[in-house]
Structures are given as structure tokens and as C-alpha cells.
mmCIF file of C-alpha atoms and ligand atoms in Angstrom:
data_model
loop_
_atom_site.group_PDB
_atom_site.id
_atom_site.type_symbol
_atom_site.label_atom_id
_atom_site.label_comp_id
_atom_site.label_asym_id
_atom_site.label_seq_id
_atom_site.Cartn_x
_atom_site.Cartn_y
_atom_site.Cartn_z
ATOM 1 C CA MET R 1 14.368 -7.985 26.310
ATOM 2 C CA THR R 2 11.534 -7.315 23.672
ATOM 3 C CA GLU R 3 12.605 -8.193 20.078
ATOM 4 C CA PHE R 4 11.908 -5.900 17.840
ATOM 5 C CA ARG R 5 11.413 -6.439 13.954
ATOM 6 C CA THR R 6 10.967 -4.659 11.060
ATOM 7 C CA GLY R 7 10.291 -5.188 7.345
ATOM 8 C CA THR R 8 10.145 -4.158 4.026
ATOM 9 C CA GLY R 9 7.576 -3.750 1.281
ATOM 10 C CA TRP R 10 7.896 -3.132 -2.177
ATOM 11 C CA ASP R 11 5.050 -3.578 -4.966
ATOM 12 C CA VAL R 12 4.180 -1.650 -8.591
ATOM 13 C CA HIS R 13 1.471 -1.718 -10.310
ATOM 14 C CA ARG R 14 0.427 -0.043 -14.216
ATOM 15 C CA LEU R 15 -1.480 2.943 -14.355
ATOM 16 C CA THR R 16 -4.963 2.974 -16.938
ATOM 17 C CA PRO R 17 -7.049 4.270 -18.138
ATOM 18 C CA GLY R 18 -10.414 3.844 -16.926
ATOM 19 C CA ARG R 19 -9.291 1.979 -13.561
ATOM 20 C CA ARG R 20 -9.853 4.199 -10.333
ATOM 21 C CA LEU R 21 -6.992 5.068 -8.255
ATOM 22 C CA ILE R 22 -6.805 3.595 -4.806
ATOM 23 C CA LEU R 23 -3.962 4.601 -2.643
ATOM 24 C CA GLY R 24 -3.960 3.102 1.059
ATOM 25 C CA GLY R 25 -7.894 2.909 0.730
ATOM 26 C CA VAL R 26 -8.414 6.296 -0.239
ATOM 27 C CA GLU R 27 -9.908 6.518 -3.804
ATOM 28 C CA ILE R 28 -8.707 9.654 -4.779
ATOM 29 C CA PRO R 29 -9.792 11.769 -8.532
ATOM 30 C CA SER R 30 -7.168 10.770 -11.360
ATOM 31 C CA ALA R 31 -8.534 10.150 -14.989
ATOM 32 C CA PHE R 32 -5.887 7.250 -14.858
ATOM 33 C CA GLY R 33 -6.267 3.885 -12.222
ATOM 34 C CA LEU R 34 -4.522 1.606 -10.971
ATOM 35 C CA ASP R 35 -4.636 -1.804 -13.020
ATOM 36 C CA GLY R 36 -5.000 -5.082 -11.080
ATOM 37 C CA HIS R 37 -6.647 -8.574 -9.824
ATOM 38 C CA SER R 38 -7.706 -7.055 -6.318
ATOM 39 C CA ASP R 39 -8.428 -3.040 -5.603
ATOM 40 C CA ALA R 40 -4.683 -2.748 -7.207
ATOM 41 C CA ASP R 41 -3.572 -0.333 -4.104
ATOM 42 C CA VAL R 42 0.117 -0.773 -4.732
ATOM 43 C CA LEU R 43 0.138 1.143 -1.235
ATOM 44 C CA ALA R 44 -1.829 -1.196 0.825
ATOM 45 C CA HIS R 45 0.020 -4.538 -0.898
ATOM 46 C CA ALA R 46 3.458 -2.692 0.286
ATOM 47 C CA ILE R 47 2.869 -2.266 3.853
ATOM 48 C CA THR R 48 0.698 -5.571 3.903
ATOM 49 C CA ASP R 49 4.323 -7.683 2.282
ATOM 50 C CA ALA R 50 6.224 -5.230 4.664
ATOM 51 C CA LEU R 51 3.869 -6.424 8.338
ATOM 52 C CA LEU R 52 4.615 -10.050 6.911
ATOM 53 C CA GLY R 53 8.400 -9.696 6.282
ATOM 54 C CA ALA R 54 9.023 -8.609 10.085
ATOM 55 C CA ALA R 55 7.356 -11.479 11.381
ATOM 56 C CA ALA R 56 8.951 -14.305 8.184
ATOM 57 C CA LEU R 57 5.174 -15.045 6.737
ATOM 58 C CA GLY R 58 5.730 -15.306 3.484
ATOM 59 C CA ASP R 59 4.060 -12.233 0.705
ATOM 60 C CA ILE R 60 1.380 -11.416 0.098
ATOM 61 C CA GLY R 61 0.816 -13.643 -2.687
ATOM 62 C CA GLN R 62 1.271 -16.293 -0.451
ATOM 63 C CA HIS R 63 -1.397 -15.687 1.611
ATOM 64 C CA PHE R 64 -3.417 -14.101 -1.368
ATOM 65 C CA PRO R 65 -3.156 -15.577 -4.725
ATOM 66 C CA ASP R 66 -3.440 -13.063 -7.709
ATOM 67 C CA ASP R 67 -5.367 -16.210 -9.402
ATOM 68 C CA ASP R 68 -7.763 -16.216 -6.445
ATOM 69 C CA PRO R 69 -11.267 -15.254 -7.266
ATOM 70 C CA ARG R 70 -12.041 -14.204 -4.073
ATOM 71 C CA TRP R 71 -9.794 -11.436 -4.122
ATOM 72 C CA ALA R 72 -11.041 -10.155 -7.137
ATOM 73 C CA GLY R 73 -11.932 -6.305 -6.917
ATOM 74 C CA ALA R 74 -10.818 -7.187 -3.339
ATOM 75 C CA GLY R 75 -10.351 -3.561 -1.182
ATOM 76 C CA SER R 76 -6.648 -4.229 0.042
ATOM 77 C CA LEU R 77 -7.139 -2.804 3.022
ATOM 78 C CA GLN R 78 -8.032 -6.428 4.130
ATOM 79 C CA PHE R 79 -4.747 -7.891 3.210
ATOM 80 C CA VAL R 80 -3.652 -5.295 5.548
ATOM 81 C CA ARG R 81 -5.889 -6.392 8.535
ATOM 82 C CA HIS R 82 -5.556 -10.137 7.836
ATOM 83 C CA ALA R 83 -1.287 -9.182 7.778
ATOM 84 C CA VAL R 84 -1.676 -7.638 11.497
ATOM 85 C CA ARG R 85 -3.878 -10.578 12.337
ATOM 86 C CA LEU R 86 -1.430 -13.164 11.620
ATOM 87 C CA LEU R 87 1.137 -11.227 13.277
ATOM 88 C CA GLY R 88 -0.757 -10.741 16.780
ATOM 89 C CA GLU R 89 -1.231 -14.634 16.673
ATOM 90 C CA ALA R 90 2.895 -14.946 15.564
ATOM 91 C CA GLY R 91 2.652 -12.459 19.190
ATOM 92 C CA TYR R 92 3.716 -9.581 17.802
ATOM 93 C CA SER R 93 2.700 -6.053 17.429
ATOM 94 C CA VAL R 94 3.011 -3.355 14.796
ATOM 95 C CA VAL R 95 4.174 -0.055 16.302
ATOM 96 C CA HIS R 96 4.109 1.919 13.310
ATOM 97 C CA VAL R 97 4.539 1.857 9.493
ATOM 98 C CA ASP R 98 6.589 4.255 7.418
ATOM 99 C CA SER R 99 5.926 4.419 3.399
ATOM 100 C CA THR R 100 6.323 6.112 0.362
ATOM 101 C CA VAL R 101 4.438 5.912 -2.862
ATOM 102 C CA LEU R 102 6.216 7.030 -5.959
ATOM 103 C CA LEU R 103 3.080 8.356 -8.626
ATOM 104 C CA GLU R 104 4.323 11.449 -10.896
ATOM 105 C CA ARG R 105 0.824 13.048 -10.748
ATOM 106 C CA PRO R 106 -1.848 13.858 -9.536
ATOM 107 C CA LYS R 107 -0.522 15.572 -6.568
ATOM 108 C CA LEU R 108 -1.443 13.294 -3.717
ATOM 109 C CA LYS R 109 -0.455 15.177 -0.418
ATOM 110 C CA GLU R 110 -3.955 16.721 -0.108
ATOM 111 C CA TYR R 111 -4.888 13.297 0.685
ATOM 112 C CA ARG R 112 -2.167 12.601 3.405
ATOM 113 C CA GLU R 113 -4.365 12.718 6.604
ATOM 114 C CA ALA R 114 -7.263 10.949 4.291
ATOM 115 C CA ILE R 115 -4.764 8.021 3.826
ATOM 116 C CA ARG R 116 -3.069 7.991 6.881
ATOM 117 C CA ARG R 117 -6.287 7.830 9.240
ATOM 118 C CA GLU R 118 -7.679 4.710 6.579
ATOM 119 C CA LEU R 119 -4.557 2.511 6.763
ATOM 120 C CA ALA R 120 -4.571 3.466 10.986
ATOM 121 C CA GLY R 121 -7.362 2.239 11.109
ATOM 122 C CA ALA R 122 -6.587 -1.238 9.207
ATOM 123 C CA LEU R 123 -3.137 -1.400 11.283
ATOM 124 C CA GLY R 124 -5.270 -0.972 14.428
ATOM 125 C CA LEU R 125 -2.899 2.027 15.219
ATOM 126 C CA ALA R 126 -3.089 6.030 15.906
ATOM 127 C CA ALA R 127 -2.715 7.556 13.224
ATOM 128 C CA ASP R 128 0.730 9.741 14.334
ATOM 129 C CA ARG R 129 2.230 6.347 13.906
ATOM 130 C CA VAL R 130 1.204 6.115 10.227
ATOM 131 C CA SER R 131 3.237 8.160 7.823
ATOM 132 C CA VAL R 132 2.826 8.403 4.532
ATOM 133 C CA LYS R 133 5.216 9.983 2.038
ATOM 134 C CA PHE R 134 5.187 10.908 -1.555
ATOM 135 C CA LYS R 135 7.939 11.482 -4.409
ATOM 136 C CA THR R 136 7.431 12.115 -8.384
ATOM 137 C CA ALA R 137 9.454 9.845 -10.036
ATOM 138 C CA GLU R 138 10.897 13.380 -12.074
ATOM 139 C CA LYS R 139 9.879 12.121 -15.366
ATOM 140 C CA LEU R 140 12.121 9.216 -15.702
ATOM 141 C CA GLY R 141 11.525 5.683 -15.899
ATOM 142 C CA PRO R 142 7.606 3.624 -16.547
ATOM 143 C CA VAL R 143 6.804 5.554 -12.882
ATOM 144 C CA GLY R 144 7.822 9.070 -14.074
ATOM 145 C CA GLU R 145 6.778 8.550 -17.611
ATOM 146 C CA GLY R 146 3.115 8.258 -15.938
ATOM 147 C CA ARG R 147 3.050 4.556 -16.993
ATOM 148 C CA SER R 148 3.117 3.018 -13.325
ATOM 149 C CA ALA R 149 3.031 3.584 -9.583
ATOM 150 C CA GLU R 150 5.088 1.906 -6.671
ATOM 151 C CA ALA R 151 5.525 1.634 -3.094
HETATM 152 O O1 C5P Y 1 9.463 14.256 -5.985
HETATM 153 P P1 C5P Y 1 9.246 15.490 -5.347
HETATM 154 O O2 C5P Y 1 10.609 15.163 -4.352
HETATM 155 O O3 C5P Y 1 9.534 16.776 -6.591
HETATM 156 O O4 C5P Y 1 8.035 15.581 -4.651
HETATM 157 C C1 C5P Y 1 8.447 16.703 -3.996
HETATM 158 C C2 C5P Y 1 6.792 16.809 -2.803
HETATM 159 O O5 C5P Y 1 5.497 16.637 -3.841
HETATM 160 C C3 C5P Y 1 7.024 15.481 -1.931
HETATM 161 O O6 C5P Y 1 7.342 15.921 -0.972
HETATM 162 C C4 C5P Y 1 5.166 15.283 -1.459
HETATM 163 O O7 C5P Y 1 4.879 15.997 -0.345
HETATM 164 C C5 C5P Y 1 4.352 15.772 -3.189
HETATM 165 N N1 C5P Y 1 3.829 14.999 -3.796
HETATM 166 C C6 C5P Y 1 3.115 14.817 -3.913
HETATM 167 N N2 C5P Y 1 2.600 13.596 -5.251
HETATM 168 C C7 C5P Y 1 2.893 13.039 -5.154
HETATM 169 C C8 C5P Y 1 4.227 12.934 -5.680
HETATM 170 C C9 C5P Y 1 5.121 14.062 -4.880
HETATM 171 O O8 C5P Y 1 2.180 15.918 -3.247
HETATM 172 N N3 C5P Y 1 2.124 12.324 -6.615
HETATM 173 MG MG1 MG Y 2 -0.030 -5.454 -6.371
#
């Protein structure tokens, strides 16, 4: 019988003026962006953790320490690609990804197809195997107040 595993990932980054807003490798026009050591792509980070989690391969910080100068400003899709490679070496292959981004604004739905395409490329999947959902936090909490984004 083929073994089938699932993984979950979660991440949060602060929203701040003067940073780019990059989600799933796609730059979204916005006055605020995500703050972090890498490009702070909260969606790519959550997906990376989900992939690693499914194979019990630790977490993103173990593979890409956030005090390592190599990852300063890094495009986070490389973390996704690396996790997919590690899974391959462990004998697994990814068959689908489902994800949710929590962000109060801007609206993201017009970028859904671009994000799915970028993620699918990094995951080595067809875009119809990559699901990306968006939610506000209904003005509640730090996400709702526009101070952070989660995935
Ligand atoms: O959070 P809420 O349920 O009100 O979101 C309604 C819809 O708005 C979502 O299903 C999603 O399609 C869209 N949305 C979006 N960009 C966001 C948050 C939500 O496009 N930042
Ligand atoms: Mg992160």
C-alpha cells in the first residue's frame, strides 16, 4: 500500500511600510510589505513547513536559519524547492498543496492564478494541484488591524 502523509505549516510576518509584499513568489502592489530576514514570503514559508512536516524533516528555521547571511533578502520559493528536493531524497513526492493567506488588505484574489502558477513551478506540480485561499481577519487582532499577515 502506498503511504500517504499530510503536513501543516503556519507562519506570521509583520507588515511595515517600505517593504515589498511578496506572496507565493508574486509581488503584490501595496504601500505595506512583509518584514523579515528573507523576502518574508509568509505563504512560501508556511508551505515549506508543511512539506517538511509531512516527511518529519524538521522545520524551515532548521534548514534555513534566519541569522544566516546567505538567506538575507532571499527569494523564499527557493525554500519550497529545497523542501521538495529533500522530500524526493526521502522517497516522497508532493501531490497537492492547499493553503490560506490571512491578510486584511490589499485584496489578493486577482493575483490567485499568478500565485498558483509560481508555487506550482517551485513545487513541480500542475497548477490545478495548488490551492491558494485568502481571508481577512474581519478587523480583529493584529491581522485585522493590518499589522501582520499569516499563512
Ligand atoms: O475574509 P472574508 O471571508 O471576508 O473574505 C472574503 C473573500 O475575499 C475571500 O474568500 C477571498 O476570496 C477574498 N479576499 C481577498 N484578499 C484578501 C482577503 C480576502 O481577495 N486579502
Ligand atoms: Mg516566515
